[in-house]
Amino acid sequence: MSHSSIAVKLDSPFQDQEPGTSGLRKNVKIFKQTGYTESFVQSILSSVGPSLKGSTIVLGGDGRYFVKEAAQIIVQMCLANGVKKVLVGQNGILSTPAASNLIRKTKSIGGILLTASHNPGGPDKDFGIKFNTSNGGPAPTNVTQEIFDISKTLKEYKIVPGLVCQLDKIGSSKFQVDGATAEVEVIDSVADYLELMKEIFDFGSISSLFKGGKFRVLIDSMHGVTGPYAKRIFETELGAAAGSVINSVPLEDFGGGHPDPNLTYAEELVTALGKGEHDFGAAFDGDGVGMKYLQNLIIYFNSNLMHNLVRIVLQDRNMILGKNAFFVTPSDSLAVLAANLKLIPYFQKHGVNGLARSMPTAAAVDRVGADLKVPVYETPTGWKFFGNLMDAGKVSLCGEESFGTGSDHIREKDGIWAVLAWLSVLAKLQDSVEGVVTKFWLKYGRNYAMRYDYEGVESDGARKMMAELESKITSPSFAGTALATYTVKGGDNFAYKDPTDNSVTSKQGLRIMMSNGSRIIFRLSGTGSQGATIRMYLEEYTTENVTAPASQVFATLSSEAIRLADIARFTGRTAPTVIT
Ligand code: VG1
Ligand code: CO
C-alpha cells in the first residue's frame, strides 16, 4: 500500500522541551498535549540532518504507559522524514542497554528510547523520550542543546497518517512512502542482547554456581523492562531455579502503589513473596523510588536469610546485596568489578584501558586504577559523558553512585551485565559477596559513601541555596577553615573538560573537599519532573575501621554539610526524603 507524508502545523512552538540528565521527562499529560510528543520527535529527527535520509533507527521503550501509542507516532514520523528502516522491539519493548547494543550492531543512525527510567509510570505519572546517537550512547550535550534549540522555533512536523504497524508480531513489513520503499522490522527484544552477553561472559562458569541448588538468587525486575531479559538469561540460559526472577512482566505503571519504608510494609512484602504475587513495583514513588523500594527490600532480606545473592535490577540500574542483606554501595561495586575484570572473558580479550566514575561517585575505583596503572576519569553525572571516552578507547568500565554500572560493550549502563559480571567473579573466586568486598576493603581501604535526597522541594529555594553555598565555598577564605574535626582543603563548582574534544561542561555540582580526602557534594537533580531535588553526597576514606555502619561514620560530616548549606532555611526541610 502506498502512503504519503504530510506536514502538520503546530499552533506555536513549545518552549519547555529541554532534555535533562537523560532525555526529556514530563508528566504523561504533557506529552499527550496536541503536537507535544511530535514536536520533540521532529526536533530529534531534524537534529540528525541530511544523513537521516535512507538511515536505520532503533525504537523501543521500557513498557510504561504511553509507550505503545508513542511508538506508533514515531514510526509514522520516522518514515515521513525519510528514514529507510525502523527496528522496533516487540510491543515497543527494548531495554536501554539492549537498544544501545542494537544501534551499534546494525550501524543505525541512532535510537529513540521511550523511557523516563526511574521516574514512576502510569496515566498520571511520567513519560520520557531519550535520543541515543550512532555510538549507541545518550546524545551528548551539544546534540541535546541542538534538539532543544530546534524545538523552540519548530513550526511543523512530518508524519504519515494512517500508517499502522503491528508491533506485537515479530517480522518485517514494507511500505511505500512518498514513492520510496521503507521497512519496519519488529524484533525479538531479547535475542541480540543475549547473544552479546554470551560473547562477554562464560555462561558455563556462571551456571556452575546454580548446580545442585546450593546457590540461590532472587532477581527483581520490578515490572520494568528487564523482566523478559532476566527471566530468559538467569532462569532459562543459566539454570537459576524457577522463580528466581520475580516481577518479570513489564507493566505500564510498574505495579503502581506508594509505600513508605517501614517494617509493617516489609511484612506485607514477605507475605506477598511467599505467595509469589507480583506487587513489588508498589514502591514506585517519585524520583527516589528505587531507593525507598530498596530500603524495604533490605529490611525484608534481613528477616529472611535464605538468598546467597540478591541483585535487584532497576531497569538499566542494578543493586547488589549479599547474604544477610550485605549491601554493596554502587561505588564499591564499580571498584570491586574493576579489580576483578581479568576474570571475565571479554576483558581477557580486550584488556582494560581505563576506568571512569561520575564526580559524586566515591573514589574507591581510583585506587584500583592506580594499582592497575590505568587512568581513572572523573566525569559529570549522567552516562552521556562516558561515551566519548569509550569511543576513544580510553575507558573500559565506568559507573555512577546512583546504581549504574557498565562497560564499553555498549554505551549505556547495564544492570543485567552488572549482575552477570558479579556472578562471574563469585563463580571464579568461589567466595561470597561479603567475602569479596571485605577483602577488597582490607587491601585498598574503604570509601564510605552516602547520599541524602531532598525531593520535590521548591525550585526557587533550592536555587538560592545552591547560589549562596557556591559563593561561600568558593570564597578565598574558605580553604583552611575547620568544619568540626575536618579541615577544608577547598571548594568549587565542578567543571569537566572532555579529553577527547576539549569541550567544557561547567556547573556540575558543588564540591567541598577536606584535607583527609573526605568530600561533601551538592547538586540539583536533572531528571525530576516537579520542583527540584537536592542531592547531598558524602564520602569518607579510611584504612582503619572498614566495617562500621555508614550512618555512624557520617554522623559529623552530615550535620556539618546540612549546617553549611542551611538546607532548612532555604527549603523548610529538616530531614531528607531518602537516604541511601
Ligand atoms: C540521576 C542520577 C544519575 C543518572 C540519571 C539517569 O540523575 O543521579 O547518576 O545518570 O539519574 O539515570 P539526576 O540528575 O536526577 O541526579 V536513569 O537510570 O533514570 O536514566
Ligand atoms: Co535508568
Short mmCIF file of C-alpha atoms and ligand atoms in Angstrom, two decimals, residues 117-118 314-317 413, ligand 2:
data_model
loop_
_atom_site.label_atom_id
_atom_site.label_comp_id
_atom_site.label_asym_id
_atom_site.label_seq_id
_atom_site.Cartn_x
_atom_site.Cartn_y
_atom_site.Cartn_z
CA SER A 117 13.79 5.39 33.59
CA HIS A 118 13.50 5.58 37.38
CA LEU A 314 16.01 -1.38 38.24
CA GLN A 315 15.60 -1.05 34.50
CA ASP A 316 19.14 -0.23 33.47
CA ARG A 317 20.34 0.19 37.05
CA LYS A 413 24.63 1.47 31.94
CO CO B 2 17.53 4.05 34.09
#
